[in-house]
């Protein structure tokens, strides 16, 4: 008989029909109630056993972590917390879990810290917290695709291994198939990459944007959703060396359209999880509440997790120019009282995380889109404004997260772009294909990048980015 | 006024309302008919101009490749090939395309070989062929997600940078942030990876399977869809150094369930493109027909592209054990007449592409699933059968493509797996986390890997895998 997934069993009417389920034992109380979970939902299915009808040897093996198959009748539950339960007629042990060995792992029933769970990342998905986070990550991923596909965007896979190091978004990892101990050298004593696999020096991509632009110029509206990399020694709760990024790029969109797209997109995906992840959200919301109890009042969340998501979905993001933001910051209390680590003295300053948080969390108390940044602190490809001082850049800032989106209208004018590249010492030869886009049917176009893990962080209420990706890669850590 | 995408304009009723479209000029015939494409569909929108009403300077700039904005009235078309056209009232040149420069590119109206198009991969998506291929690639990607999400699978992102080199699926690229010219050495004179970014030697993943197994043991049904890498010098029309792979992994599935899943999945995604990519499929079908005209009769496709896809959707895949396949091959004409390069002499032989093609294209004339291969030619993690000679492996073979899926039921027995690893010299220490899955609630589970580009190749009728990914990475080539 085919087994029934627990999510489906729980949705069924109590009936006198027999069902079989398979899953892992979460607990076995009073020699009578087995809580079984199969990952299809955060909820366990309670299987009630009359111990007199079962072989003692079998029941002994019903321990936390064991895989079992249970056959029985789905009946209305007598107890609280579930509508149906299984009156068990048969138990088969599929895979044991020696209780002594389980004690050494995070599968043991006692509470474990997130740090401890991280050390056993191959088992942590079996806990309620990580099960919920990873199911939500999956649903969010699908919402990303659904949004773009329903709106006429084409998904494109930009290259991971890149021969270009001109993207400028950060430090890159090198990729090579040469013998690292004795690489071939050229006449000047440098590594001779002509003998490497790709016959040139190659790196891991930091962004698919430039390639996405080439496709937007053909397909109109495209998006990427793939891994990107930073070889930066950032040991923070907000940075990963390997993370997934979403980068839409749209021909004929200007910066306003770009801001509209970012806002609409974020609202859609958060609405999607509000509608489709209720059980996991409820669990994670309670997790945050529990965690907050240990914190001083001032550090606690002002809203529950679901209220926070609903707030973003239901309210307009505040759009503020960089120039306005600088005025607000200059006149702010923490600036005047020198509470900021970096005091804002004049226009042109790069905003630090403390400034962004002040704007979002204290001043506006909602998601904020900053736009029209000074050209000097932004990338070469952003469109220069008429004032020749600012560029059509935008950042979306989120409470508790900081920058979640960075984007811009792209410089579509051949001469201006070329000049900018020269000024910033970017190789025209290497990016001749990128310049070509401005030579053949150039047009206004815009796009942005959204760090997917920061979105998952926000949606799940987790505090550390290492806890929202299955196997985090950070300085000193590439386990599993 | 917001512009209308061409795919929507073409779906509209002819009306007296004004519309504005933006796109790129594909042709300008008789100083009267501008064919505009914006990538939203393979179809162009015909914009009719009365040249007397337009500035000569503007019309001069309406050249192939230029970006333009056209405003006019959508009316019933007088000509053939389209139901509606635009009676143009206004043309704005957004971005010119100098005809002399265009001549040097693949944007010029003459026919170009696929090889030539590959050299200008940043522009090739503006051609009909590549527009169609890449739109279909996008739709196929979405179908992959849709299938799994609708069937209760969770999407997981397995790591790209891996500290493990035990996966055994192929040669790996090294990833490092060390100075390649002067790497730090340890006391033995070897590169000291303790000083590298991750404090250990790291590579690009060849498969997410082992990590996917860890998640199947928690979430039940998972799938990956991400880039994988092979540092193998395979300069063929079927291999890439960087390609996207789909890897479902399902707890409690045995090999039969696994075969059912693979077949159901493939049929679903092909049905999805048959239903959702009609215009692109029609174009690509004609492309194959045109291409075939230049070939001798024997090499031509027996079915049209859409018939071929429908055939796969509508017919059962033939399931054949390796042992049966060997019998068929041993007794086959090409084997007896020594037409095979590798003559099949006895049970245990590894099947070559020529044998797979014979089985699929000559013998069974349909997709074939081979299963129960000799243990000696398969990976360590595949479940040993009772006969102790064969393992529960399966390959799905497709006409014209060869192997499109490789999968297996996984060895879930701790002792058997451990023995296998020892025999195959695979480090237990490095894969202790993988062994843990067999220690704590082990269960029957199965999965497979599907090379996404091979699926796109099949669905689009293209002949070279380099033409179904935006920027192919192959030996000696990592351009763009």
mmCIF file of C-alpha atoms in Angstrom, chain A residues 2-3 5 8 22-24 26 37-41 65-68 94-98 101-102 105 107 121-126 130-132 134-139 141-142 145-146 149-164 172-181 183 185 188-191 193 196-202 204 210-212 214-221 223 225-227 229-234 241-242 244 251-253 257 272 280 432-434 436-444 452-453 469-471 473-480, chain B residues 2-3 5 8 22-24 26 37-41 65-68 94-98 101-102 105 107 121-126 130-132 134-139 141-142 145-146 149-164 172-181 183 185 188-191 193 196-202 204 210-212 214-221 223 225-227 229-234 241-242 244 251-253 257 272 280 432-434 436-444 452-453 469-471 473-480:
data_model
loop_
_atom_site.group_PDB
_atom_site.id
_atom_site.type_symbol
_atom_site.label_atom_id
_atom_site.label_comp_id
_atom_site.label_asym_id
_atom_site.label_seq_id
_atom_site.Cartn_x
_atom_site.Cartn_y
_atom_site.Cartn_z
ATOM 1 C CA UNK A 2 1.251 3.472 -0.922
ATOM 2 C CA UNK A 3 1.875 5.552 2.173
ATOM 3 C CA UNK A 5 2.192 12.027 3.501
ATOM 4 C CA UNK A 8 -2.294 15.058 3.553
ATOM 5 C CA UNK A 22 6.234 6.830 7.124
ATOM 6 C CA UNK A 23 8.390 9.277 9.016
ATOM 7 C CA UNK A 24 10.716 9.912 11.930
ATOM 8 C CA UNK A 26 9.878 12.999 17.335
ATOM 9 C CA UNK A 37 7.064 13.802 11.410
ATOM 10 C CA UNK A 38 7.885 13.276 7.743
ATOM 11 C CA UNK A 39 8.962 16.804 6.794
ATOM 12 C CA UNK A 40 5.907 17.489 4.655
ATOM 13 C CA UNK A 41 4.656 19.849 7.385
ATOM 14 C CA UNK A 65 15.075 9.924 15.454
ATOM 15 C CA UNK A 66 14.085 6.412 14.359
ATOM 16 C CA UNK A 67 12.353 5.968 10.994
ATOM 17 C CA UNK A 68 9.117 4.021 11.255
ATOM 18 C CA UNK A 94 12.642 1.123 9.144
ATOM 19 C CA UNK A 95 15.776 2.553 10.684
ATOM 20 C CA UNK A 96 16.765 2.622 14.313
ATOM 21 C CA UNK A 97 18.371 5.489 16.181
ATOM 22 C CA UNK A 98 20.400 4.275 19.135
ATOM 23 C CA UNK A 101 24.227 7.878 20.040
ATOM 24 C CA UNK A 102 21.314 10.275 19.608
ATOM 25 C CA UNK A 105 23.612 14.823 18.499
ATOM 26 C CA UNK A 107 18.442 15.067 17.564
ATOM 27 C CA UNK A 121 24.032 21.096 9.675
ATOM 28 C CA UNK A 122 23.343 17.681 8.115
ATOM 29 C CA UNK A 123 20.871 16.911 10.916
ATOM 30 C CA UNK A 124 19.503 20.346 11.792
ATOM 31 C CA UNK A 125 16.820 20.249 9.095
ATOM 32 C CA UNK A 126 15.142 17.569 11.241
ATOM 33 C CA UNK A 130 15.169 24.471 10.503
ATOM 34 C CA UNK A 131 12.377 22.455 8.958
ATOM 35 C CA UNK A 132 10.247 25.591 9.039
ATOM 36 C CA UNK A 134 13.889 25.560 4.858
ATOM 37 C CA UNK A 135 10.291 24.961 3.823
ATOM 38 C CA UNK A 136 9.829 28.727 3.775
ATOM 39 C CA UNK A 137 13.028 29.194 1.790
ATOM 40 C CA UNK A 138 11.622 26.791 -0.785
ATOM 41 C CA UNK A 139 8.265 28.567 -0.953
ATOM 42 C CA UNK A 141 12.097 30.636 -4.106
ATOM 43 C CA UNK A 142 9.031 29.480 -5.926
ATOM 44 C CA UNK A 145 9.881 32.437 -10.119
ATOM 45 C CA UNK A 146 6.110 32.693 -10.070
ATOM 46 C CA UNK A 149 7.028 34.276 -14.964
ATOM 47 C CA UNK A 150 3.517 35.620 -14.453
ATOM 48 C CA UNK A 151 4.762 39.078 -15.369
ATOM 49 C CA UNK A 152 6.395 38.069 -18.643
ATOM 50 C CA UNK A 153 10.024 37.895 -17.517
ATOM 51 C CA UNK A 154 12.391 35.235 -18.841
ATOM 52 C CA UNK A 155 14.666 33.376 -16.449
ATOM 53 C CA UNK A 156 18.278 33.289 -17.554
ATOM 54 C CA UNK A 157 21.270 31.432 -16.156
ATOM 55 C CA UNK A 158 24.237 33.787 -16.117
ATOM 56 C CA UNK A 159 27.677 32.171 -15.951
ATOM 57 C CA UNK A 160 29.149 31.213 -12.572
ATOM 58 C CA UNK A 161 32.708 30.946 -13.834
ATOM 59 C CA UNK A 162 33.638 34.251 -15.387
ATOM 60 C CA UNK A 163 36.615 35.397 -17.380
ATOM 61 C CA UNK A 164 35.870 38.969 -16.447
ATOM 62 C CA UNK A 172 36.602 37.293 -6.219
ATOM 63 C CA UNK A 173 37.539 33.651 -5.740
ATOM 64 C CA UNK A 174 39.877 32.200 -8.335
ATOM 65 C CA UNK A 175 38.875 29.087 -10.256
ATOM 66 C CA UNK A 176 41.571 26.906 -11.755
ATOM 67 C CA UNK A 177 42.402 23.393 -12.829
ATOM 68 C CA UNK A 178 46.175 23.991 -12.707
ATOM 69 C CA UNK A 179 48.412 22.237 -10.225
ATOM 70 C CA UNK A 180 48.412 24.772 -7.384
ATOM 71 C CA UNK A 181 51.789 23.646 -6.121
ATOM 72 C CA UNK A 183 51.617 26.072 -11.786
ATOM 73 C CA UNK A 185 54.798 30.055 -15.478
ATOM 74 C CA UNK A 188 57.789 36.865 -16.907
ATOM 75 C CA UNK A 189 57.475 34.335 -14.110
ATOM 76 C CA UNK A 190 53.732 34.810 -13.737
ATOM 77 C CA UNK A 191 51.245 31.963 -13.698
ATOM 78 C CA UNK A 193 46.806 30.881 -17.476
ATOM 79 C CA UNK A 196 44.664 26.533 -17.609
ATOM 80 C CA UNK A 197 41.349 24.860 -18.414
ATOM 81 C CA UNK A 198 39.760 27.947 -19.930
ATOM 82 C CA UNK A 199 43.048 29.259 -21.380
ATOM 83 C CA UNK A 200 42.604 32.389 -19.261
ATOM 84 C CA UNK A 201 42.324 33.541 -15.685
ATOM 85 C CA UNK A 202 38.855 32.799 -14.304
ATOM 86 C CA UNK A 204 33.592 33.003 -9.505
ATOM 87 C CA UNK A 210 26.199 42.718 -17.009
ATOM 88 C CA UNK A 211 25.229 39.480 -18.729
ATOM 89 C CA UNK A 212 21.586 40.012 -17.751
ATOM 90 C CA UNK A 214 22.768 41.648 -22.743
ATOM 91 C CA UNK A 215 19.670 39.480 -22.517
ATOM 92 C CA UNK A 216 17.313 42.313 -21.560
ATOM 93 C CA UNK A 217 18.375 43.927 -24.839
ATOM 94 C CA UNK A 218 17.005 40.886 -26.656
ATOM 95 C CA UNK A 219 14.232 39.388 -24.552
ATOM 96 C CA UNK A 220 13.053 42.627 -22.963
ATOM 97 C CA UNK A 221 12.470 41.472 -19.399
ATOM 98 C CA UNK A 223 15.777 37.812 -14.306
ATOM 99 C CA UNK A 225 18.351 33.607 -9.681
ATOM 100 C CA UNK A 226 21.640 31.941 -8.993
ATOM 101 C CA UNK A 227 24.646 31.735 -6.698
ATOM 102 C CA UNK A 229 30.346 34.843 -4.429
ATOM 103 C CA UNK A 230 32.451 37.260 -2.368
ATOM 104 C CA UNK A 231 35.946 36.422 -1.151
ATOM 105 C CA UNK A 232 35.624 39.002 1.602
ATOM 106 C CA UNK A 233 36.586 38.411 5.169
ATOM 107 C CA UNK A 234 33.209 39.543 6.553
ATOM 108 C CA UNK A 241 30.880 34.002 0.890
ATOM 109 C CA UNK A 242 28.360 32.107 -1.255
ATOM 110 C CA UNK A 244 21.912 33.348 -3.961
ATOM 111 C CA UNK A 251 14.597 47.155 -21.174
ATOM 112 C CA UNK A 252 12.775 50.512 -21.324
ATOM 113 C CA UNK A 253 12.447 50.763 -17.511
ATOM 114 C CA UNK A 257 9.801 51.818 -12.950
ATOM 115 C CA UNK A 272 2.875 34.492 -1.016
ATOM 116 C CA UNK A 280 5.698 27.402 9.644
ATOM 117 C CA UNK A 432 33.742 45.628 -25.338
ATOM 118 C CA UNK A 433 30.676 43.361 -25.447
ATOM 119 C CA UNK A 434 29.074 45.473 -22.734
ATOM 120 C CA UNK A 436 28.315 47.008 -27.768
ATOM 121 C CA UNK A 437 24.917 47.147 -26.076
ATOM 122 C CA UNK A 438 25.182 50.939 -26.306
ATOM 123 C CA UNK A 439 26.247 50.766 -29.928
ATOM 124 C CA UNK A 440 23.407 48.709 -31.305
ATOM 125 C CA UNK A 441 19.932 49.876 -30.396
ATOM 126 C CA UNK A 442 20.703 51.196 -26.939
ATOM 127 C CA UNK A 443 17.810 52.139 -24.691
ATOM 128 C CA UNK A 444 16.895 53.127 -21.193
ATOM 129 C CA UNK A 452 17.937 36.090 -1.442
ATOM 130 C CA UNK A 453 19.185 35.084 2.027
ATOM 131 C CA UNK A 469 20.917 28.514 3.940
ATOM 132 C CA UNK A 470 21.486 24.752 4.180
ATOM 133 C CA UNK A 471 25.289 24.752 4.213
ATOM 134 C CA UNK A 473 30.096 29.201 3.410
ATOM 135 C CA UNK A 474 31.934 31.795 5.487
ATOM 136 C CA UNK A 475 35.580 32.559 6.244
ATOM 137 C CA UNK A 476 37.091 29.364 7.621
ATOM 138 C CA UNK A 477 33.998 27.285 6.961
ATOM 139 C CA UNK A 478 33.135 25.077 4.003
ATOM 140 C CA UNK A 479 31.952 21.986 5.846
ATOM 141 C CA UNK A 480 29.743 19.310 4.260
ATOM 142 C CA UNK B 2 2.953 53.277 -20.617
ATOM 143 C CA UNK B 3 4.009 51.181 -23.590
ATOM 144 C CA UNK B 5 4.476 44.698 -24.870
ATOM 145 C CA UNK B 8 0.014 41.701 -25.610
ATOM 146 C CA UNK B 22 9.048 49.859 -27.841
ATOM 147 C CA UNK B 23 11.439 47.407 -29.389
ATOM 148 C CA UNK B 24 14.158 46.744 -31.900
ATOM 149 C CA UNK B 26 14.144 43.654 -37.380
ATOM 150 C CA UNK B 37 10.462 42.868 -31.957
ATOM 151 C CA UNK B 38 10.739 43.382 -28.205
ATOM 152 C CA UNK B 39 11.616 39.844 -27.125
ATOM 153 C CA UNK B 40 8.281 39.182 -25.463
ATOM 154 C CA UNK B 41 7.430 36.846 -28.342
ATOM 155 C CA UNK B 65 19.020 46.690 -34.732
ATOM 156 C CA UNK B 66 17.911 50.202 -33.802
ATOM 157 C CA UNK B 67 15.696 50.677 -30.740
ATOM 158 C CA UNK B 68 12.555 52.657 -31.478
ATOM 159 C CA UNK B 94 15.737 55.527 -28.870
ATOM 160 C CA UNK B 95 19.046 54.044 -29.904
ATOM 161 C CA UNK B 96 20.580 53.985 -33.351
ATOM 162 C CA UNK B 97 22.433 51.104 -34.956
ATOM 163 C CA UNK B 98 24.898 52.288 -37.571
ATOM 164 C CA UNK B 101 28.775 48.666 -37.881
ATOM 165 C CA UNK B 102 25.817 46.303 -37.909
ATOM 166 C CA UNK B 105 27.884 41.727 -36.459
ATOM 167 C CA UNK B 107 22.643 41.521 -36.328
ATOM 168 C CA UNK B 121 26.932 35.438 -27.680
ATOM 169 C CA UNK B 122 26.037 38.860 -26.248
ATOM 170 C CA UNK B 123 24.023 39.645 -29.366
ATOM 171 C CA UNK B 124 22.775 36.236 -30.457
ATOM 172 C CA UNK B 125 19.719 36.348 -28.201
ATOM 173 C CA UNK B 126 18.395 39.040 -30.578
ATOM 174 C CA UNK B 130 18.265 32.143 -29.843
ATOM 175 C CA UNK B 131 15.288 34.170 -28.714
ATOM 176 C CA UNK B 132 13.163 31.055 -29.145
ATOM 177 C CA UNK B 134 16.120 31.051 -24.450
ATOM 178 C CA UNK B 135 12.423 31.685 -23.980
ATOM 179 C CA UNK B 136 11.925 27.925 -24.002
ATOM 180 C CA UNK B 137 14.792 27.444 -21.554
ATOM 181 C CA UNK B 138 13.034 29.853 -19.213
ATOM 182 C CA UNK B 139 9.670 28.112 -19.559
ATOM 183 C CA UNK B 141 12.971 26.007 -15.870
ATOM 184 C CA UNK B 142 9.666 27.191 -14.534
ATOM 185 C CA UNK B 145 9.859 24.234 -10.262
ATOM 186 C CA UNK B 146 6.127 24.004 -10.867
ATOM 187 C CA UNK B 149 6.286 22.412 -5.895
ATOM 188 C CA UNK B 150 2.886 21.097 -6.943
ATOM 189 C CA UNK B 151 3.948 17.640 -5.842
ATOM 190 C CA UNK B 152 5.073 18.632 -2.363
ATOM 191 C CA UNK B 153 8.838 18.778 -2.929
ATOM 192 C CA UNK B 154 11.006 21.417 -1.263
ATOM 193 C CA UNK B 155 13.628 23.257 -3.292
ATOM 194 C CA UNK B 156 17.038 23.313 -1.657
ATOM 195 C CA UNK B 157 20.207 25.139 -2.575
ATOM 196 C CA UNK B 158 23.133 22.761 -2.172
ATOM 197 C CA UNK B 159 26.561 24.352 -1.814
ATOM 198 C CA UNK B 160 28.550 25.286 -4.917
ATOM 199 C CA UNK B 161 31.877 25.522 -3.135
ATOM 200 C CA UNK B 162 32.524 22.213 -1.459
ATOM 201 C CA UNK B 163 35.171 21.038 0.948
ATOM 202 C CA UNK B 164 34.538 17.469 -0.079
ATOM 203 C CA UNK B 172 36.814 19.149 -10.072
ATOM 204 C CA UNK B 173 37.842 22.787 -10.393
ATOM 205 C CA UNK B 174 39.786 24.217 -7.486
ATOM 206 C CA UNK B 175 38.521 27.335 -5.729
ATOM 207 C CA UNK B 176 40.984 29.497 -3.848
ATOM 208 C CA UNK B 177 41.678 33.004 -2.665
ATOM 209 C CA UNK B 178 45.410 32.367 -2.217
ATOM 210 C CA UNK B 179 48.014 34.118 -4.323
ATOM 211 C CA UNK B 180 48.419 31.575 -7.144
ATOM 212 C CA UNK B 181 51.960 32.667 -7.869
ATOM 213 C CA UNK B 183 50.928 30.255 -2.305
ATOM 214 C CA UNK B 185 53.471 26.244 1.822
ATOM 215 C CA UNK B 188 56.139 19.392 3.677
ATOM 216 C CA UNK B 189 56.286 21.938 0.889
ATOM 217 C CA UNK B 190 52.633 21.494 -0.068
ATOM 218 C CA UNK B 191 50.197 24.368 -0.480
ATOM 219 C CA UNK B 193 45.252 25.496 2.596
ATOM 220 C CA UNK B 196 43.150 29.843 2.400
ATOM 221 C CA UNK B 197 39.766 31.547 2.700
ATOM 222 C CA UNK B 198 37.936 28.482 3.964
ATOM 223 C CA UNK B 199 40.947 27.136 5.876
ATOM 224 C CA UNK B 200 40.826 24.004 3.736
ATOM 225 C CA UNK B 201 41.079 22.854 0.152
ATOM 226 C CA UNK B 202 37.861 23.625 -1.745
ATOM 227 C CA UNK B 204 33.390 23.464 -7.282
ATOM 228 C CA UNK B 210 24.866 13.813 -1.006
ATOM 229 C CA UNK B 211 23.664 17.070 0.560
ATOM 230 C CA UNK B 212 20.221 16.566 -0.963
ATOM 231 C CA UNK B 214 20.622 14.920 4.152
ATOM 232 C CA UNK B 215 17.593 17.118 3.468
ATOM 233 C CA UNK B 216 15.396 14.299 2.165
ATOM 234 C CA UNK B 217 15.949 12.666 5.573
ATOM 235 C CA UNK B 218 14.337 15.733 7.160
ATOM 236 C CA UNK B 219 11.930 17.248 4.661
ATOM 237 C CA UNK B 220 10.982 14.008 2.920
ATOM 238 C CA UNK B 221 10.943 15.171 -0.699
ATOM 239 C CA UNK B 223 15.014 18.797 -5.234
ATOM 240 C CA UNK B 225 18.283 22.985 -9.421
ATOM 241 C CA UNK B 226 21.657 24.625 -9.599
ATOM 242 C CA UNK B 227 24.982 24.799 -11.411
ATOM 243 C CA UNK B 229 30.930 21.642 -12.799
ATOM 244 C CA UNK B 230 33.292 19.212 -14.501
ATOM 245 C CA UNK B 231 36.940 20.012 -15.175
ATOM 246 C CA UNK B 232 37.018 17.447 -17.950
ATOM 247 C CA UNK B 233 38.519 18.019 -21.330
ATOM 248 C CA UNK B 234 35.381 16.912 -23.213
ATOM 249 C CA UNK B 241 32.265 22.479 -17.964
ATOM 250 C CA UNK B 242 29.470 24.397 -16.225
ATOM 251 C CA UNK B 244 22.670 23.212 -14.511
ATOM 252 C CA UNK B 251 12.735 9.485 1.365
ATOM 253 C CA UNK B 252 10.885 6.140 1.241
ATOM 254 C CA UNK B 253 11.117 5.888 -2.579
ATOM 255 C CA UNK B 257 9.183 4.864 -7.483
ATOM 256 C CA UNK B 272 4.286 22.233 -20.320
ATOM 257 C CA UNK B 280 8.745 29.289 -30.429
ATOM 258 C CA UNK B 432 31.038 10.864 8.382
ATOM 259 C CA UNK B 433 28.015 13.143 8.018
ATOM 260 C CA UNK B 434 26.822 11.042 5.092
ATOM 261 C CA UNK B 436 25.304 9.525 9.963
ATOM 262 C CA UNK B 437 22.198 9.421 7.774
ATOM 263 C CA UNK B 438 22.401 5.618 8.038
ATOM 264 C CA UNK B 439 22.914 5.774 11.782
ATOM 265 C CA UNK B 440 19.906 7.854 12.710
ATOM 266 C CA UNK B 441 16.606 6.717 11.296
ATOM 267 C CA UNK B 442 17.875 5.388 8.005
ATOM 268 C CA UNK B 443 15.340 4.476 5.350
ATOM 269 C CA UNK B 444 14.944 3.470 1.733
ATOM 270 C CA UNK B 452 19.093 20.503 -17.634
ATOM 271 C CA UNK B 453 20.861 21.502 -20.865
ATOM 272 C CA UNK B 469 22.922 28.044 -22.493
ATOM 273 C CA UNK B 470 23.553 31.805 -22.645
ATOM 274 C CA UNK B 471 27.322 31.775 -22.095
ATOM 275 C CA UNK B 473 31.920 27.287 -20.575
ATOM 276 C CA UNK B 474 34.016 24.678 -22.357
ATOM 277 C CA UNK B 475 37.729 23.873 -22.549
ATOM 278 C CA UNK B 476 39.463 27.055 -23.665
ATOM 279 C CA UNK B 477 36.327 29.174 -23.500
ATOM 280 C CA UNK B 478 35.042 31.392 -20.691
ATOM 281 C CA UNK B 479 34.162 34.484 -22.706
ATOM 282 C CA UNK B 480 31.768 37.180 -21.485
#
